CSV table of C-alpha atoms and ligand atoms in Angstrom, one decimal:
chain,number,residue,atom,x,y,z
A,29,MET,CA,109.6,112.0,99.7
A,30,ALA,CA,107.6,112.4,103.0
A,31,PRO,CA,104.2,114.0,102.5
A,32,PRO,CA,103.7,117.5,104.0
A,33,PRO,CA,101.8,117.6,107.4
A,34,ASP,CA,98.4,118.4,105.9
A,35,LEU,CA,98.7,115.4,103.7
A,36,MET,CA,99.3,113.0,106.6
A,37,LEU,CA,96.2,111.1,105.6
A,38,SER,CA,96.9,107.5,106.4
A,39,ILE,CA,99.0,105.4,108.7
A,40,GLU,CA,101.3,104.6,105.8
A,41,ASP,CA,101.9,108.3,105.3
A,42,ILE,CA,102.9,108.6,109.0
A,43,LYS,CA,105.0,105.4,108.8
A,44,ILE,CA,107.0,107.0,105.9
A,45,ALA,CA,107.4,110.4,107.5
A,46,GLY,CA,108.2,109.0,111.0
A,47,SER,CA,110.6,106.4,109.7
A,48,LYS,CA,112.6,109.0,107.8
A,49,LYS,CA,113.2,110.9,111.0
A,50,LEU,CA,114.7,108.0,112.8
A,51,PRO,CA,118.4,107.0,112.7
A,52,PRO,CA,118.7,103.7,110.8
A,53,MET,CA,119.4,101.6,113.9
A,54,ALA,CA,116.3,102.8,115.7
A,55,ARG,CA,114.2,102.6,112.5
A,56,GLU,CA,115.2,98.9,112.0
A,57,PHE,CA,114.7,98.1,115.7
A,58,TYR,CA,111.1,99.4,115.6
A,59,ASN,CA,110.0,98.4,112.1
A,60,SER,CA,111.5,94.9,111.8
A,61,GLY,CA,110.2,91.5,112.8
A,62,SER,CA,112.3,88.4,113.5
A,63,THR,CA,114.4,86.5,111.1
A,64,THR,CA,112.8,86.3,107.6
A,65,GLN,CA,110.0,88.9,108.3
A,66,ILE,CA,107.2,86.6,107.2
A,67,THR,CA,105.0,87.1,110.3
A,68,VAL,CA,105.5,90.9,110.5
A,69,THR,CA,104.4,91.2,106.9
A,70,GLU,CA,101.6,88.7,107.0
A,71,ASN,CA,100.0,90.4,110.1
A,72,THR,CA,99.1,93.2,107.8
A,73,THR,CA,98.5,91.4,104.4
A,74,ALA,CA,96.3,88.8,106.0
A,75,TYR,CA,93.6,91.5,106.4
A,76,ASN,CA,93.3,91.5,102.6
A,77,LYS,CA,91.8,88.0,102.7
A,78,TYR,CA,88.6,89.7,103.7
A,79,ARG,CA,86.2,91.9,101.8
A,80,LEU,CA,83.3,93.9,103.2
A,81,ARG,CA,79.6,93.2,102.7
A,82,PRO,CA,78.0,96.6,103.3
A,83,ARG,CA,74.3,97.1,104.1
A,84,VAL,CA,72.7,100.2,102.6
A,85,LEU,CA,69.9,102.6,103.4
A,86,VAL,CA,70.6,102.4,107.1
A,87,ASP,CA,70.3,105.6,109.1
A,88,VAL,CA,73.9,106.1,110.2
A,89,SER,CA,73.5,109.7,111.4
A,90,THR,CA,73.9,108.6,115.0
A,91,LEU,CA,76.5,106.0,116.0
A,92,ASN,CA,77.7,104.5,119.2
A,93,LEU,CA,81.4,103.5,119.0
A,94,SER,CA,82.1,103.4,122.7
A,95,LEU,CA,83.4,100.4,124.5
A,96,ASN,CA,83.3,99.5,128.2
A,97,LEU,CA,86.5,98.0,129.5
A,98,PHE,CA,88.2,98.0,132.9
A,99,ASN,CA,85.1,99.6,134.3
A,100,GLN,CA,85.5,102.6,132.0
A,101,THR,CA,83.9,103.8,128.8
A,102,PHE,CA,86.4,104.4,126.0
A,103,ASP,CA,85.7,106.3,122.7
A,104,PHE,CA,86.2,103.4,120.4
A,105,PRO,CA,87.6,99.9,120.3
A,106,LEU,CA,91.3,100.7,120.0
A,107,GLY,CA,94.1,100.6,122.5
A,108,ILE,CA,97.9,101.2,122.5
A,109,SER,CA,99.9,98.0,122.8
A,110,PRO,CA,103.0,98.1,125.1
A,111,THR,CA,106.1,99.0,123.2
A,112,GLY,CA,109.5,99.6,124.9
A,113,ILE,CA,111.9,102.4,124.5
A,114,GLN,CA,109.5,105.1,123.2
A,115,ALA,CA,111.9,107.9,124.1
A,116,MET,CA,114.2,106.7,121.3
A,117,ALA,CA,111.4,107.8,118.8
A,118,HIS,CA,110.8,111.1,120.6
A,119,PRO,CA,112.2,112.6,123.8
A,120,GLU,CA,108.8,112.8,125.4
A,121,GLY,CA,108.3,109.1,124.6
A,122,GLU,CA,105.6,107.4,126.7
A,123,LEU,CA,104.5,110.7,128.2
A,124,ALA,CA,103.5,112.0,124.8
A,125,THR,CA,101.7,108.7,124.0
A,126,SER,CA,99.9,108.8,127.3
A,127,ARG,CA,98.6,112.4,126.7
A,128,ALA,CA,97.5,111.5,123.2
A,129,ALA,CA,95.7,108.3,124.4
A,130,ALA,CA,93.9,110.3,127.1
A,131,LYS,CA,92.9,113.0,124.7
A,132,ARG,CA,91.4,110.4,122.3
A,133,ASN,CA,90.0,108.5,125.4
A,134,ILE,CA,91.5,105.1,124.6
A,135,PRO,CA,93.5,102.7,126.9
A,136,MET,CA,97.3,102.5,126.9
A,137,ALA,CA,99.5,99.6,128.0
A,138,VAL,CA,102.8,100.6,129.6
A,139,SER,CA,105.8,98.4,128.7
A,140,SER,CA,108.1,97.2,131.5
A,141,PHE,CA,110.8,98.5,129.1
A,142,ALA,CA,109.2,102.0,129.2
A,143,THR,CA,111.7,104.9,129.3
A,144,TYR,CA,109.6,106.8,131.9
A,145,PRO,CA,108.3,105.6,135.2
A,146,VAL,CA,104.7,104.3,135.2
A,147,GLU,CA,103.7,107.0,137.8
A,148,GLU,CA,104.8,109.8,135.4
A,149,ILE,CA,103.1,108.1,132.4
A,150,VAL,CA,99.8,107.8,134.2
A,151,ASN,CA,100.0,111.4,135.5
A,152,ALA,CA,100.7,112.7,132.1
A,153,ALA,CA,97.2,111.6,131.1
A,154,ARG,CA,95.8,113.7,133.9
A,155,GLU,CA,97.4,117.0,132.9
A,156,PRO,CA,95.0,119.6,131.8
A,157,ASN,CA,94.9,120.2,128.0
A,158,PRO,CA,97.3,123.1,127.2
A,159,PRO,CA,95.4,125.9,125.5
A,160,THR,CA,95.8,125.7,121.7
A,161,PRO,CA,97.6,128.7,120.3
A,162,LYS,CA,95.3,130.8,118.2
A,163,ALA,CA,97.4,130.3,115.1
A,164,GLU,CA,97.1,126.5,115.4
A,165,GLN,CA,93.3,126.5,115.8
A,166,THR,CA,91.6,124.9,112.8
A,167,PRO,CA,87.9,124.1,112.4
A,168,THR,CA,87.3,120.4,113.3
A,169,PRO,CA,86.1,118.5,110.2
A,170,GLU,CA,82.8,116.8,110.8
A,171,SER,CA,84.4,113.3,110.6
A,172,SER,CA,86.8,114.1,113.5
A,173,GLN,CA,84.1,114.9,115.9
A,174,PRO,CA,83.7,112.3,118.6
A,175,VAL,CA,80.6,110.2,118.6
A,176,GLY,CA,81.2,108.4,121.9
A,177,ILE,CA,81.8,110.1,125.3
A,178,GLU,CA,84.8,112.4,125.1
A,179,LEU,CA,86.6,112.8,128.3
A,180,GLY,CA,89.6,114.5,126.7
A,181,ARG,CA,92.9,114.9,128.6
A,182,GLY,CA,92.1,115.6,132.2
A,183,GLY,CA,89.8,112.6,131.9
A,184,ARG,CA,90.9,109.5,133.8
A,185,GLY,CA,93.2,107.9,131.3
A,186,GLY,CA,93.1,104.1,131.2
A,187,HIS,CA,96.4,102.5,131.8
A,188,LEU,CA,97.6,98.9,132.0
A,189,ILE,CA,101.0,97.5,132.9
A,190,GLN,CA,102.8,95.0,130.7
A,191,LEU,CA,104.7,92.4,132.5
A,192,TYR,CA,107.1,89.7,131.4
A,193,THR,CA,107.7,86.5,133.2
A,194,LEU,CA,110.9,87.8,134.8
A,195,ARG,CA,113.5,85.7,136.5
A,196,SER,CA,113.0,87.9,139.6
A,197,ARG,CA,109.7,87.5,141.4
A,198,THR,CA,110.7,90.5,143.6
A,199,LEU,CA,111.1,92.7,140.6
A,200,GLN,CA,107.8,91.4,139.1
A,201,THR,CA,106.1,92.2,142.5
A,202,GLN,CA,107.6,95.7,142.6
A,203,ILE,CA,106.5,96.5,139.1
A,204,LEU,CA,102.9,95.4,139.8
A,205,HIS,CA,102.7,97.3,143.1
A,206,ARG,CA,104.0,100.5,141.5
A,207,ALA,CA,101.6,100.1,138.6
A,208,GLU,CA,98.6,99.4,140.8
A,209,SER,CA,99.3,102.3,143.1
A,210,ALA,CA,99.7,104.6,140.0
A,211,GLY,CA,96.2,103.6,138.9
A,212,CYS,CA,96.7,100.9,136.3
A,213,LYS,CA,93.6,98.7,135.9
A,214,ALA,CA,95.0,95.5,134.4
A,215,ILE,CA,98.1,93.5,133.6
A,216,PHE,CA,99.1,92.3,130.2
A,217,LEU,CA,101.2,89.3,131.0
A,218,THR,CA,103.3,88.8,127.9
A,219,ALA,CA,103.4,85.1,127.6
A,220,ASP,CA,105.2,84.7,124.2
A,221,SER,CA,108.6,85.7,125.4
A,222,PRO,CA,110.4,83.1,127.6
A,223,VAL,CA,113.4,84.2,125.4
A,224,LEU,CA,113.6,86.9,122.7
A,225,GLY,CA,113.0,86.2,119.1
A,226,VAL,CA,116.0,86.4,116.7
A,227,ARG,CA,116.1,89.8,115.2
A,228,TYR,CA,118.9,90.1,112.7
A,229,ASN,CA,118.9,93.9,112.7
A,230,GLU,CA,119.7,94.0,116.4
A,231,LEU,CA,122.7,91.6,115.9
A,232,ARG,CA,124.0,93.3,112.8
A,233,ASN,CA,123.7,96.8,114.3
A,234,ASP,CA,124.8,95.7,117.8
A,235,PHE,CA,121.6,97.5,118.9
A,236,ARG,CA,121.8,99.2,122.3
A,237,THR,CA,119.4,101.6,123.8
A,238,PRO,CA,120.9,105.1,123.2
A,239,PRO,CA,122.8,106.8,126.0
A,240,GLY,CA,120.7,108.9,128.4
A,241,LEU,CA,117.7,106.6,128.4
A,242,SER,CA,116.8,104.2,131.2
A,243,TRP,CA,114.3,101.5,132.1
A,244,PRO,CA,112.9,102.8,135.4
A,245,MET,CA,110.4,100.0,135.8
A,246,LEU,CA,113.3,97.5,135.8
A,247,ASN,CA,115.5,99.7,138.0
A,248,LEU,CA,118.1,99.9,135.2
A,249,SER,CA,120.0,103.1,134.6
A,250,SER,CA,121.4,104.2,131.2
A,251,GLU,CA,124.8,102.9,132.2
A,252,ASP,CA,123.4,99.5,133.1
A,253,ILE,CA,121.7,99.0,129.8
A,254,GLN,CA,124.5,100.4,127.8
A,255,ALA,CA,126.7,97.6,129.1
A,256,GLN,CA,124.6,94.9,127.4
A,257,THR,CA,123.0,94.1,124.1
A,258,HIS,CA,119.2,94.1,123.9
A,259,ASP,CA,119.3,90.3,123.6
A,260,SER,CA,121.8,89.6,126.3
A,261,GLY,CA,120.1,92.0,128.7
A,262,PHE,CA,116.6,90.5,128.4
A,263,MET,CA,115.4,89.4,131.8
A,264,GLY,CA,112.7,87.0,130.7
A,265,ALA,CA,112.5,83.6,132.3
A,266,ASN,CA,111.4,80.2,131.3
A,267,SER,CA,111.0,77.9,134.3
A,268,ASP,CA,108.4,75.9,136.2
A,269,LYS,CA,107.8,79.1,138.2
A,270,HIS,CA,106.2,80.6,135.2
A,271,SER,CA,103.8,77.8,134.2
A,272,TRP,CA,100.0,78.6,134.0
A,273,ALA,CA,99.5,76.7,137.3
A,274,ARG,CA,102.0,78.8,139.2
A,275,GLU,CA,102.1,82.2,137.5
A,276,ILE,CA,98.3,83.0,137.4
A,277,PRO,CA,97.4,82.1,141.0
A,278,TRP,CA,100.5,83.9,142.2
A,279,LEU,CA,99.5,87.1,140.3
A,280,ARG,CA,96.0,86.8,141.7
A,281,SER,CA,97.5,86.6,145.2
A,282,ILE,CA,99.4,89.8,144.9
A,283,THR,CA,97.2,92.2,142.9
A,284,ASN,CA,93.6,93.2,142.3
A,285,MET,CA,94.3,94.3,138.7
A,286,GLU,CA,92.7,92.3,135.9
A,287,ILE,CA,94.9,89.6,134.5
A,288,TRP,CA,95.2,89.3,130.7
A,289,ILE,CA,97.4,87.0,128.7
A,290,LYS,CA,99.1,88.7,125.8
A,291,GLY,CA,100.6,86.6,123.1
A,292,VAL,CA,98.0,83.8,122.7
A,293,LEU,CA,97.6,82.3,119.2
A,294,THR,CA,95.7,79.1,119.7
A,295,ALA,CA,92.3,77.8,120.9
A,296,GLU,CA,94.2,75.5,123.4
A,297,ASP,CA,95.7,78.5,125.2
A,298,VAL,CA,92.4,80.4,125.2
A,299,LEU,CA,90.9,77.4,127.0
A,300,LEU,CA,93.7,77.5,129.5
A,301,ALA,CA,93.2,81.2,130.1
A,302,ARG,CA,89.6,80.5,130.8
A,303,GLU,CA,90.5,77.6,133.1
A,304,TYR,CA,92.8,79.8,135.1
A,305,GLY,CA,90.2,82.6,135.4
A,306,CYS,CA,92.0,85.2,133.4
A,307,ASP,CA,90.0,88.3,132.5
A,308,GLY,CA,91.0,88.4,128.8
A,309,VAL,CA,93.5,87.3,126.1
A,310,VAL,CA,95.2,89.4,123.5
A,311,VAL,CA,95.7,87.4,120.3
A,312,SER,CA,99.2,88.6,119.5
A,313,ASN,CA,102.5,87.4,118.0
A,314,HIS,CA,104.4,90.4,119.4
A,315,GLY,CA,104.2,92.2,116.1
A,316,GLY,CA,106.1,89.4,114.4
A,317,ARG,CA,109.1,90.0,116.7
A,318,GLN,CA,109.2,86.7,118.4
A,319,LEU,CA,108.8,83.4,116.4
A,320,ASP,CA,108.8,84.1,112.7
A,321,GLY,CA,106.4,81.9,110.8
A,322,VAL,CA,103.6,81.7,113.4
A,323,LEU,CA,100.1,82.5,112.5
A,324,ALA,CA,99.2,86.0,111.5
A,325,THR,CA,97.0,87.3,114.3
A,326,VAL,CA,93.9,87.8,112.2
A,327,ASP,CA,94.2,84.2,111.0
A,328,ALA,CA,94.5,83.0,114.6
A,329,LEU,CA,91.6,85.1,115.8
A,330,PRO,CA,88.6,83.0,114.7
A,331,GLU,CA,89.7,79.8,116.5
A,332,CYS,CA,90.5,81.9,119.6
A,333,VAL,CA,87.0,83.5,119.5
A,334,ARG,CA,85.4,80.1,119.1
A,335,ALA,CA,87.3,78.8,122.1
A,336,ALA,CA,86.4,81.8,124.2
A,337,GLU,CA,82.6,81.1,123.7
A,338,GLY,CA,82.0,84.6,125.0
A,339,LYS,CA,83.3,83.5,128.5
A,340,ILE,CA,86.6,85.5,128.3
A,341,ARG,CA,87.4,88.8,126.4
A,342,VAL,CA,89.3,88.4,123.2
A,343,HIS,CA,91.4,91.3,121.8
A,344,VAL,CA,93.9,91.3,119.0
A,345,ASP,CA,97.0,93.2,117.9
A,346,GLY,CA,99.5,93.0,115.1
A,347,GLY,CA,99.5,94.6,111.6
A,348,ILE,CA,96.4,96.8,112.1
A,349,ARG,CA,97.0,99.8,109.9
A,350,SER,CA,93.5,101.2,109.2
A,351,GLY,CA,90.1,101.7,110.6
A,352,VAL,CA,88.9,99.0,108.1
A,353,ASP,CA,91.3,96.5,109.7
A,354,VAL,CA,89.8,97.3,113.1
A,355,PHE,CA,86.3,96.8,111.6
A,356,LYS,CA,87.4,93.4,110.1
A,357,ALA,CA,88.9,92.2,113.4
A,358,LEU,CA,85.7,93.1,115.2
A,359,ALA,CA,83.6,91.3,112.6
A,360,LEU,CA,85.7,88.2,113.3
A,361,GLY,CA,84.9,88.4,116.9
A,362,ALA,CA,87.5,90.6,118.6
A,363,GLU,CA,86.2,93.0,121.2
A,364,CYS,CA,89.0,95.6,120.7
A,365,CYS,CA,92.1,96.1,118.7
A,366,TRP,CA,95.5,97.3,119.8
A,367,ILE,CA,98.3,99.0,117.8
A,368,GLY,CA,102.1,99.1,118.4
A,369,ARG,CA,104.2,100.5,115.6
A,370,PRO,CA,101.8,103.1,114.3
A,371,VAL,CA,102.2,104.9,117.7
A,372,ILE,CA,106.0,104.8,117.4
A,373,TRP,CA,105.8,106.3,113.9
A,374,GLY,CA,103.4,109.0,115.2
A,375,LEU,CA,105.9,109.8,118.0
A,376,ALA,CA,108.8,109.9,115.5
A,377,TYR,CA,106.9,112.1,113.1
A,378,ASP,CA,105.7,114.7,115.6
A,379,GLY,CA,105.6,113.6,119.3
A,380,GLU,CA,102.2,113.8,121.0
A,381,LYS,CA,100.7,115.6,117.9
A,382,GLY,CA,101.9,112.7,115.7
A,383,VAL,CA,100.3,110.1,118.0
A,384,SER,CA,97.1,112.1,118.1
A,385,ARG,CA,97.1,112.2,114.3
A,386,VAL,CA,97.5,108.4,114.2
A,387,LEU,CA,94.6,107.9,116.6
A,388,ASP,CA,92.3,110.4,114.8
A,389,ILE,CA,93.0,108.7,111.5
A,390,LEU,CA,92.1,105.3,112.8
A,391,TYR,CA,89.0,106.8,114.6
A,392,ASP,CA,87.8,108.5,111.5
A,393,GLU,CA,88.4,105.5,109.2
A,394,PHE,CA,86.7,103.2,111.6
A,395,LYS,CA,83.7,105.4,112.1
A,396,ARG,CA,83.3,106.0,108.3
A,397,CYS,CA,83.6,102.2,107.7
A,398,MET,CA,80.8,101.6,110.1
A,399,GLN,CA,78.7,104.2,108.3
A,400,LEU,CA,79.4,102.8,104.9
A,401,THR,CA,78.6,99.3,106.0
A,402,GLY,CA,75.4,100.3,107.7
A,403,CYS,CA,76.6,99.6,111.3
A,404,ARG,CA,75.3,101.9,114.0
A,405,THR,CA,76.8,100.1,117.0
A,406,LEU,CA,79.7,97.8,117.7
A,407,ALA,CA,77.1,95.0,118.1
A,408,ASP,CA,76.1,95.5,114.5
A,409,ILE,CA,79.6,94.4,113.4
A,410,THR,CA,79.2,90.7,112.8
A,411,PRO,CA,80.7,88.0,110.5
A,412,ALA,CA,77.8,88.9,108.1
A,413,ALA,CA,79.8,92.0,107.3
A,414,LEU,CA,82.6,90.0,105.8
A,415,ALA,CA,83.4,87.7,102.9
A,416,ARG,CA,86.5,85.7,102.6
A,417,LEU,CA,88.6,85.5,99.4
A,418,CYS,CA,89.0,82.0,98.2
A,419,PRO,CA,92.1,80.6,96.5
A,420,ASP,CA,90.2,80.3,93.2
A,421,GLY,CA,89.5,84.1,93.3
A,422,THR,CA,85.8,83.8,94.3
A,423,VAL,CA,84.5,85.1,97.6
A,424,ALA,CA,82.5,83.2,100.2
A,425,ARG,CA,80.4,84.5,103.1
A,426,LEU,CA,81.7,83.5,106.5
B,521,LIG,C1,109.5,98.3,119.1
B,521,LIG,C2,108.6,97.4,119.7
B,521,LIG,C3,108.7,97.2,121.1
B,521,LIG,C4,107.9,96.3,121.7
B,521,LIG,N1,108.0,96.1,123.1
B,521,LIG,C5,107.1,95.3,123.7
B,521,LIG,C6,107.2,95.1,125.1
B,521,LIG,O1,108.0,95.7,125.8
B,521,LIG,N2,106.3,94.2,125.7
B,521,LIG,C7,105.3,93.6,124.9
B,521,LIG,O2,104.6,92.8,125.5
B,521,LIG,N3,105.3,93.7,123.6
B,521,LIG,C8,106.1,94.6,123.0
B,521,LIG,N4,106.0,94.8,121.6
B,521,LIG,C9,104.9,94.1,120.9
B,521,LIG,C10,103.6,95.0,120.9
B,521,LIG,O3,103.1,95.1,122.2
B,521,LIG,C11,102.5,94.6,120.0
B,521,LIG,O4,102.2,93.2,120.2
B,521,LIG,C12,102.9,94.7,118.5
B,521,LIG,O5,103.7,95.9,118.3
B,521,LIG,C13,101.6,94.8,117.7
B,521,LIG,O6,102.0,94.8,116.3
B,521,LIG,P1,102.1,96.1,115.4
B,521,LIG,O7,103.3,96.8,115.8
B,521,LIG,O8,102.1,95.6,114.0
B,521,LIG,O9,100.8,97.0,115.7
B,521,LIG,C14,106.8,95.6,121.0
B,521,LIG,C15,106.7,95.9,119.6
B,521,LIG,C16,107.6,96.8,119.0
B,521,LIG,C17,107.4,97.1,117.5
């Protein structure tokens, strides 16, 4: 049974409550990975290979969790990964997500498969906070109070646009120009999807985006997308046009936004991202939705961090389900973590409020983990804070 709202204490609680509200076809679409589900599962379980090494008797009364990114200061090192079709989870979809992200002052990446136009999504973050009805006002627990700078909604928001390597350069250009004019600061070029991964649920359920929803960034109406399956309608491209040598210089020539490569899992590709002057990489396997059996992202992270040598930003997503996971990823060298499904579950559970609850849980857990490990700033979170579980059951310092 789903826990009542005041017992929505963990991301798992929100996953259970949100998933229950979704029709089976939508639930399976959001929650599943590709084929045998190895990677989607391992993304989360791989975090259990690490244990924490806390330092004690540190004054943790004042912390600084804030992160500078895209020339902005965010409240803590978390962002919202691009996920498509959010209005299938809640009618306000990406608008609700954008409001919650702005309120928590963290960045949000907008999928090319968003169900609202990027202009409306960015503007939603700029709306003033609605007054809280008296009946809903509750005292803020100490642990929920922000430690970094809080802009709140009405702050600037911090949006990025996610781009696939599409068959049509014209469409890619159009998406980027719209996003840049709307105020997006960076591109997440999703590099792991020349074709879609095999997702059995979509084939078995003949998954289609529900009637009434469109993909305005791709200029596709509800009728257009109803006419095709998710797989057959995918517009990704795999051609020489989309090699490192042609894609990155071309992107540079048409936009001033930062260029990040999302979907990197190897040191070799981090080196290429450096060579082509990209601004950052997101170590990601698309939440286990592309090739099943690839490395869990937290397992790929150390080699990517080593290859980066501090010369390119390294972020990570996939399977992050607690503030302790965020802490572990930072200790392994990530600058910032991103989450996909937890936001969908928050939306399904209770729209904007549900997403806010997800972000507040992760903020509180991360802050408390810093306090209990004796870290006062993000720079204090180093490999020394972790030990790795060995196959013989012992642990070893990194
Ligand atoms: C339902 C769903 C839709 C997604 N859509 C996109 C997308 O449009 N573009 C993209 O680059 N990644 C997409 N992703 C991958 C996410 O950006 C992210 O890499 C992944 O969800 C992170 O893993 P997590 O869900 O375990 O947090 C999607 C993921 C899910 C679950």
